[in-house]
Amino acid sequence: MLDTVQIEKLESLAKTIRVDILKMLNNASSGHTGGSLSTVEIILSLYFHKMRHNPKDPKWLDRDRFVLSKGHGAPALYTVLARSGYFDLSELRNLRKLGSILQGHPDMKVTPGIDISTGSLGQGLSMANGMALALKLDKRPSRVYVLMGDGENQEGQIWEAAMAAAHYKLDNVCGIIDHNGLQIDGPVNEIMKIEPIADKWSCFGWEVFRVNGHDFREIIAALDKAETVKNKPSLIVARTIKGKGVSFFEGKVEYHGIPPTDEELAKALVELGIT
Amino acid sequence: MKLTGIREAYGETLAALGELYPEIVVLDADLSGSTKTSLFAKKFPDRFFNMGVAEQNLMGTAAGLAASGKTVFASTFAIFASGRAWEQVRYSIVYNQLNVKIVASHGGVTVGEDGGSHQSSEDIAIMRVLPGMRVIVPMDGKEMQEVIKTVVKIPGPFYIRSSRVKFPLILGDDYKFELGKGKILREGKDLSLIGCGLMVSQCLEAAETLAKEGIAARVVSLSTIKPIDEELLVDCSLNTGGIVTAEEHSVIGGLGSAVAEVLSEKSPTYIVRVGVQDKFGVSGSAPDLLEYLGLTPGNIVKAAQQIMEHRSQKTIPVV
């Protein structure tokens, strides 16, 4: 359990991360605003609390792994990696620029701390399963966390992988769905209904938890519980708000794939308490 | 001629290598009996994962295993390994240059009776287009053994084509495979017959027939289609004049295209491509299909004659 001081620290960090994300997206003039902001508390909970990792030794064999299957949320991950110390914060200014270590979607070849490249939706859970199988073969205690989008659950490969993780009893896999309810063309359940999503995963043999994806206490409690589940993988359905933290981005489908303008950035920073 | 099993050579070699390389893991998609990964599975059940009928997940899981230090062999039929899971091969495996060896059985049209759904005349094209992918089509069982022993030591992705049918044994016991190198199997000064896989033995047979007509054909096996042996191709162009390519694959994008790409830039010459002429296969026995699709020694002879007849002119007539 976390005490109030720890929670306050994480909450303050979340605000910093949101500011970083908005600035880097504005600077890059492209990228995914809504789906980056919705993941902040989840990714922070992992890197600043739950996961065993070492920014000084990104390839440490006993580290926990993280797969951002919804690779378009890269700005949130990059910011958290930079704030963890994997690379200098100044790199954030180079997002999506030619020659940058920060590609539009996570790239293990160029970015310290990225365990595997993602961005083509639906592929992350399979790769996470592969890592988990290897860790079990090598008798390593590490866990593999994989963050998926809710729209991403429309990909068939996700369900192939969901079946396989349960079949091979991969209790070192913990999936998390950033369930913000929106995808590029509109509300997820209008484009292609995924509900009842928790029941589906449960039917596939996963232990399912539901949390408020912006509440550190709930996220971390679920991550702790998932760690105690044996012989089956765990899934956390994290209810989130797309664009979370900036009132005029929240719940707005049109901010899926566009960055904030200079004016929007200025207004957003005021909302986040930066003047 | 003695026949050698291609997939059997793969399965047996892999099972033997399992002893030497504890980091090898093997994945299959419900076809382990056909691809012969079952031999490894029997010996090393803990390092074999059947992924069921789910090729996309097969490739993604292979990538994750490789990213965690494993040497992964992933097998299923060629059409599904290359086609069904192409984008997973592209992004999960090859983009990351991960250590996954895709050994795809039932390549080409000699899959036979199962028909067009299961035949694969496009795999070489769609695999070799991937940056950093290496593509090998062994000519006989001996070469398959050597290829597997070689690639296990070379990090990064490979696509290796295996076969349902047995191929005539061509190579001797002392053969050593060298990645990226073609091999001259028979010398000849008039033209070169360049093949891969099953078509290498068809080229050798064609060369015999041509010899009786007074045409001396060089026969080259180009088992590594990528990286391609440019030096040998240029030598064939300069020292033998014309070239016939032969492959159990579409003439679009495969071995013939790869040869033409090199020589049109480096040393233009006549090239006639023997292969599947932009069509799908049908059900039939393997020998009947080779006949039906124009993949026989007779087709190679005809292509060679065409070159010999027209090499003094500027163009081969359009038919």
Short mmCIF file of C-alpha atoms in Angstrom, two decimals, chain A residues 25-261:
data_model
loop_
_atom_site.label_atom_id
_atom_site.label_comp_id
_atom_site.label_asym_id
_atom_site.label_seq_id
_atom_site.Cartn_x
_atom_site.Cartn_y
_atom_site.Cartn_z
CA LEU A 25 3.86 16.98 -29.13
CA ASN A 26 3.50 20.69 -29.81
CA ASN A 27 7.19 20.86 -30.70
CA ALA A 28 6.96 17.81 -32.97
CA SER A 29 3.81 19.20 -34.65
CA SER A 30 2.47 15.66 -34.89
CA GLY A 31 1.64 12.72 -32.66
CA HIS A 32 -1.12 11.30 -30.51
CA THR A 33 -2.31 13.58 -27.74
CA GLY A 34 -5.44 11.90 -26.36
CA GLY A 35 -4.12 8.37 -26.03
CA SER A 36 -0.86 9.55 -24.50
CA LEU A 37 -2.56 11.58 -21.77
CA SER A 38 -4.87 8.69 -20.87
CA THR A 39 -1.95 6.36 -20.05
CA VAL A 40 0.07 8.62 -17.74
CA GLU A 41 -0.95 7.14 -14.37
CA ILE A 42 -0.63 3.58 -15.66
CA ILE A 43 2.88 3.98 -17.07
CA LEU A 44 4.00 5.99 -14.05
CA SER A 45 2.70 3.33 -11.66
CA LEU A 46 4.82 0.80 -13.49
CA TYR A 47 8.09 2.70 -13.86
CA PHE A 48 8.01 4.69 -10.62
CA HIS A 49 6.58 2.02 -8.37
CA LYS A 50 5.95 -1.49 -9.57
CA MET A 51 8.60 -2.55 -12.06
CA ARG A 52 12.09 -3.70 -11.23
CA HIS A 53 14.31 -1.93 -13.72
CA ASN A 54 17.56 -0.05 -13.89
CA PRO A 55 17.95 3.00 -16.13
CA LYS A 56 21.73 2.64 -15.86
CA ASP A 57 21.50 -0.89 -17.22
CA PRO A 58 18.54 -1.00 -19.63
CA LYS A 59 19.34 -4.56 -20.73
CA TRP A 60 19.59 -5.99 -17.18
CA LEU A 61 18.42 -9.59 -17.60
CA ASP A 62 16.35 -9.67 -14.42
CA ARG A 63 14.42 -6.49 -15.19
CA ASP A 64 10.67 -6.51 -15.59
CA ARG A 65 9.65 -5.86 -19.20
CA PHE A 66 7.20 -3.35 -20.58
CA VAL A 67 5.55 -3.60 -23.98
CA LEU A 68 3.58 -0.58 -25.15
CA SER A 69 1.36 -2.49 -27.53
CA LYS A 70 -0.58 0.71 -28.22
CA GLY A 71 2.64 2.18 -29.59
CA HIS A 72 1.05 5.49 -30.48
CA GLY A 73 1.15 6.30 -26.77
CA ALA A 74 4.93 6.65 -27.18
CA PRO A 75 5.14 10.27 -25.94
CA ALA A 76 3.95 9.20 -22.48
CA LEU A 77 6.46 6.34 -22.36
CA TYR A 78 9.33 8.50 -23.65
CA THR A 79 8.65 11.11 -21.03
CA VAL A 80 8.54 8.55 -18.23
CA LEU A 81 11.75 6.93 -19.51
CA ALA A 82 13.48 10.32 -19.63
CA ARG A 83 12.26 11.20 -16.12
CA SER A 84 13.50 7.76 -14.98
CA GLY A 85 16.96 8.56 -16.32
CA TYR A 86 17.20 6.36 -19.43
CA PHE A 87 18.16 9.37 -21.53
CA ASP A 88 18.38 13.12 -21.28
CA LEU A 89 15.19 15.15 -21.08
CA SER A 90 16.49 17.32 -23.93
CA GLU A 91 15.90 14.36 -26.27
CA LEU A 92 12.16 14.97 -25.94
CA ARG A 93 12.57 17.97 -28.22
CA ASN A 94 13.62 15.64 -31.05
CA LEU A 95 10.48 13.50 -31.08
CA ARG A 96 9.63 12.36 -34.62
CA LYS A 97 12.53 14.30 -36.15
CA LEU A 98 14.97 12.77 -38.62
CA GLY A 99 17.81 11.01 -36.82
CA SER A 100 16.10 11.14 -33.42
CA ILE A 101 16.28 8.32 -30.88
CA LEU A 102 12.57 9.00 -30.34
CA GLN A 103 10.72 7.55 -33.32
CA GLY A 104 7.01 8.13 -33.91
CA HIS A 105 6.39 4.72 -32.38
CA PRO A 106 8.65 2.87 -29.89
CA ASP A 107 11.79 1.45 -31.50
CA MET A 108 14.01 -0.92 -29.50
CA LYS A 109 16.91 -0.34 -31.87
CA VAL A 110 17.40 3.32 -31.04
CA THR A 111 15.80 4.13 -27.69
CA PRO A 112 17.39 3.01 -24.40
CA GLY A 113 14.75 1.35 -22.23
CA ILE A 114 12.43 0.18 -25.00
CA ASP A 115 12.18 -3.60 -24.65
CA ILE A 116 10.63 -4.17 -28.07
CA SER A 117 9.35 -2.11 -30.98
CA THR A 118 5.62 -1.61 -31.26
CA GLY A 119 3.19 0.57 -33.15
CA SER A 120 1.56 -1.82 -35.54
CA LEU A 121 -1.48 -2.57 -33.42
CA GLY A 122 -2.23 -6.03 -32.12
CA GLN A 123 1.32 -7.35 -32.04
CA GLY A 124 2.43 -6.46 -28.50
CA LEU A 125 0.78 -9.23 -26.50
CA SER A 126 2.31 -11.96 -28.68
CA MET A 127 5.74 -10.45 -28.14
CA ALA A 128 5.09 -10.13 -24.41
CA ASN A 129 4.11 -13.80 -24.31
CA GLY A 130 7.35 -14.72 -26.06
CA MET A 131 9.34 -12.77 -23.47
CA ALA A 132 7.38 -14.43 -20.67
CA LEU A 133 8.05 -17.91 -22.07
CA ALA A 134 11.77 -17.13 -22.30
CA LEU A 135 11.82 -15.81 -18.72
CA LYS A 136 10.14 -18.98 -17.49
CA LEU A 137 12.56 -21.18 -19.45
CA ASP A 138 15.46 -19.29 -17.87
CA LYS A 139 13.81 -19.41 -14.44
CA ARG A 140 13.94 -15.65 -14.06
CA PRO A 141 11.48 -13.97 -11.69
CA SER A 142 10.81 -11.01 -14.00
CA ARG A 143 7.32 -10.04 -15.07
CA VAL A 144 6.11 -8.70 -18.41
CA TYR A 145 3.65 -5.82 -18.52
CA VAL A 146 1.83 -5.02 -21.74
CA LEU A 147 -0.36 -1.98 -22.26
CA MET A 148 -3.02 -2.29 -24.96
CA GLY A 149 -5.56 0.13 -26.33
CA ASP A 150 -9.26 -0.66 -26.18
CA GLY A 151 -9.69 -0.14 -29.94
CA GLU A 152 -6.66 -2.39 -30.34
CA ASN A 153 -8.74 -5.24 -28.92
CA GLN A 154 -10.43 -5.33 -32.32
CA GLU A 155 -7.27 -6.93 -33.75
CA GLY A 156 -7.59 -10.69 -34.18
CA GLN A 157 -3.99 -11.33 -33.13
CA ILE A 158 -4.78 -10.07 -29.63
CA TRP A 159 -7.17 -12.97 -29.18
CA GLU A 160 -4.74 -15.51 -30.59
CA ALA A 161 -2.27 -14.26 -28.01
CA ALA A 162 -4.87 -14.13 -25.23
CA MET A 163 -5.58 -17.81 -25.86
CA ALA A 164 -1.88 -18.70 -25.89
CA ALA A 165 -1.03 -16.87 -22.65
CA ALA A 166 -3.75 -18.75 -20.81
CA HIS A 167 -2.81 -22.04 -22.47
CA TYR A 168 0.80 -21.71 -21.38
CA LYS A 169 -0.26 -20.46 -17.91
CA LEU A 170 1.81 -17.30 -18.25
CA ASP A 171 1.27 -15.90 -14.77
CA ASN A 172 4.24 -13.61 -15.37
CA VAL A 173 2.22 -11.68 -17.95
CA CYS A 174 0.09 -8.75 -16.87
CA GLY A 175 -1.97 -7.07 -19.55
CA ILE A 176 -3.49 -3.65 -19.05
CA ILE A 177 -6.15 -2.10 -21.26
CA ASP A 178 -6.24 1.66 -21.50
CA HIS A 179 -10.01 1.73 -21.79
CA ASN A 180 -10.67 5.31 -22.81
CA GLY A 181 -13.60 4.36 -25.03
CA LEU A 182 -12.51 6.28 -28.11
CA GLN A 183 -10.69 5.39 -31.30
CA ILE A 184 -9.76 7.42 -34.37
CA ASP A 185 -13.10 7.26 -36.12
CA GLY A 186 -15.28 7.60 -33.03
CA PRO A 187 -16.47 5.82 -29.88
CA VAL A 188 -15.09 2.27 -29.74
CA ASN A 189 -18.48 0.68 -29.25
CA GLU A 190 -19.89 2.51 -32.27
CA ILE A 191 -16.99 1.62 -34.57
CA MET A 192 -16.73 -2.03 -33.53
CA LYS A 193 -18.18 -3.09 -30.22
CA ILE A 194 -15.70 -4.75 -27.87
CA GLU A 195 -17.93 -5.01 -24.78
CA PRO A 196 -18.25 -6.90 -22.56
CA ILE A 197 -14.48 -6.64 -22.69
CA ALA A 198 -13.69 -7.80 -19.15
CA ASP A 199 -15.93 -10.86 -19.58
CA LYS A 200 -14.24 -11.73 -22.84
CA TRP A 201 -10.79 -11.81 -21.23
CA SER A 202 -12.19 -13.73 -18.31
CA CYS A 203 -13.66 -16.30 -20.70
CA PHE A 204 -10.27 -16.62 -22.34
CA GLY A 205 -8.84 -17.74 -19.01
CA TRP A 206 -7.41 -14.52 -17.59
CA GLU A 207 -7.79 -13.17 -14.06
CA VAL A 208 -9.43 -9.81 -14.64
CA PHE A 209 -9.30 -6.66 -12.50
CA ARG A 210 -11.11 -3.39 -13.08
CA VAL A 211 -9.71 -0.07 -11.93
CA ASN A 212 -10.01 3.65 -12.39
CA GLY A 213 -7.00 4.17 -14.63
CA HIS A 214 -6.25 7.60 -13.18
CA ASP A 215 -6.23 6.49 -9.54
CA PHE A 216 -2.77 5.43 -8.42
CA ARG A 217 -4.10 3.56 -5.38
CA GLU A 218 -6.42 1.44 -7.50
CA ILE A 219 -3.87 0.79 -10.26
CA ILE A 220 -1.14 -0.24 -7.85
CA ALA A 221 -3.46 -2.39 -5.75
CA ALA A 222 -4.45 -4.28 -8.91
CA LEU A 223 -0.82 -4.64 -10.02
CA ASP A 224 0.00 -6.06 -6.56
CA LYS A 225 -2.90 -8.50 -6.71
CA ALA A 226 -2.00 -9.58 -10.24
CA GLU A 227 1.44 -10.55 -8.99
CA THR A 228 -0.10 -13.10 -6.62
CA VAL A 229 -2.19 -14.83 -9.31
CA LYS A 230 -0.75 -18.24 -10.15
CA ASN A 231 -1.06 -20.38 -13.29
CA LYS A 232 -2.93 -17.81 -15.32
CA PRO A 233 -2.23 -14.39 -16.80
CA SER A 234 -3.80 -11.23 -15.40
CA LEU A 235 -5.57 -8.39 -17.11
CA ILE A 236 -6.36 -4.99 -15.69
CA VAL A 237 -9.14 -3.07 -17.41
CA ALA A 238 -8.25 0.51 -16.62
CA ARG A 239 -11.12 2.90 -17.22
CA THR A 240 -9.54 6.12 -18.44
CA ILE A 241 -10.39 9.42 -20.05
CA LYS A 242 -8.84 10.19 -23.40
CA GLY A 243 -7.00 13.50 -23.21
CA LYS A 244 -7.04 13.34 -19.37
CA GLY A 245 -5.79 16.43 -17.57
CA VAL A 246 -6.67 19.07 -20.14
CA SER A 247 -10.38 19.95 -20.02
CA PHE A 248 -10.77 20.79 -23.69
CA PHE A 249 -9.05 17.55 -24.82
CA GLU A 250 -10.90 15.23 -22.47
CA GLY A 251 -13.22 12.79 -24.21
CA LYS A 252 -12.68 14.44 -27.58
CA VAL A 253 -12.27 11.93 -30.37
CA GLU A 254 -10.72 14.55 -32.68
CA TYR A 255 -7.63 14.78 -30.45
CA HIS A 256 -6.64 11.15 -31.10
CA GLY A 257 -3.94 11.91 -33.59
CA ILE A 258 -3.24 15.63 -33.51
CA PRO A 259 -0.86 17.67 -31.34
CA PRO A 260 -1.79 20.81 -29.41
CA THR A 261 -1.39 24.13 -31.24
#
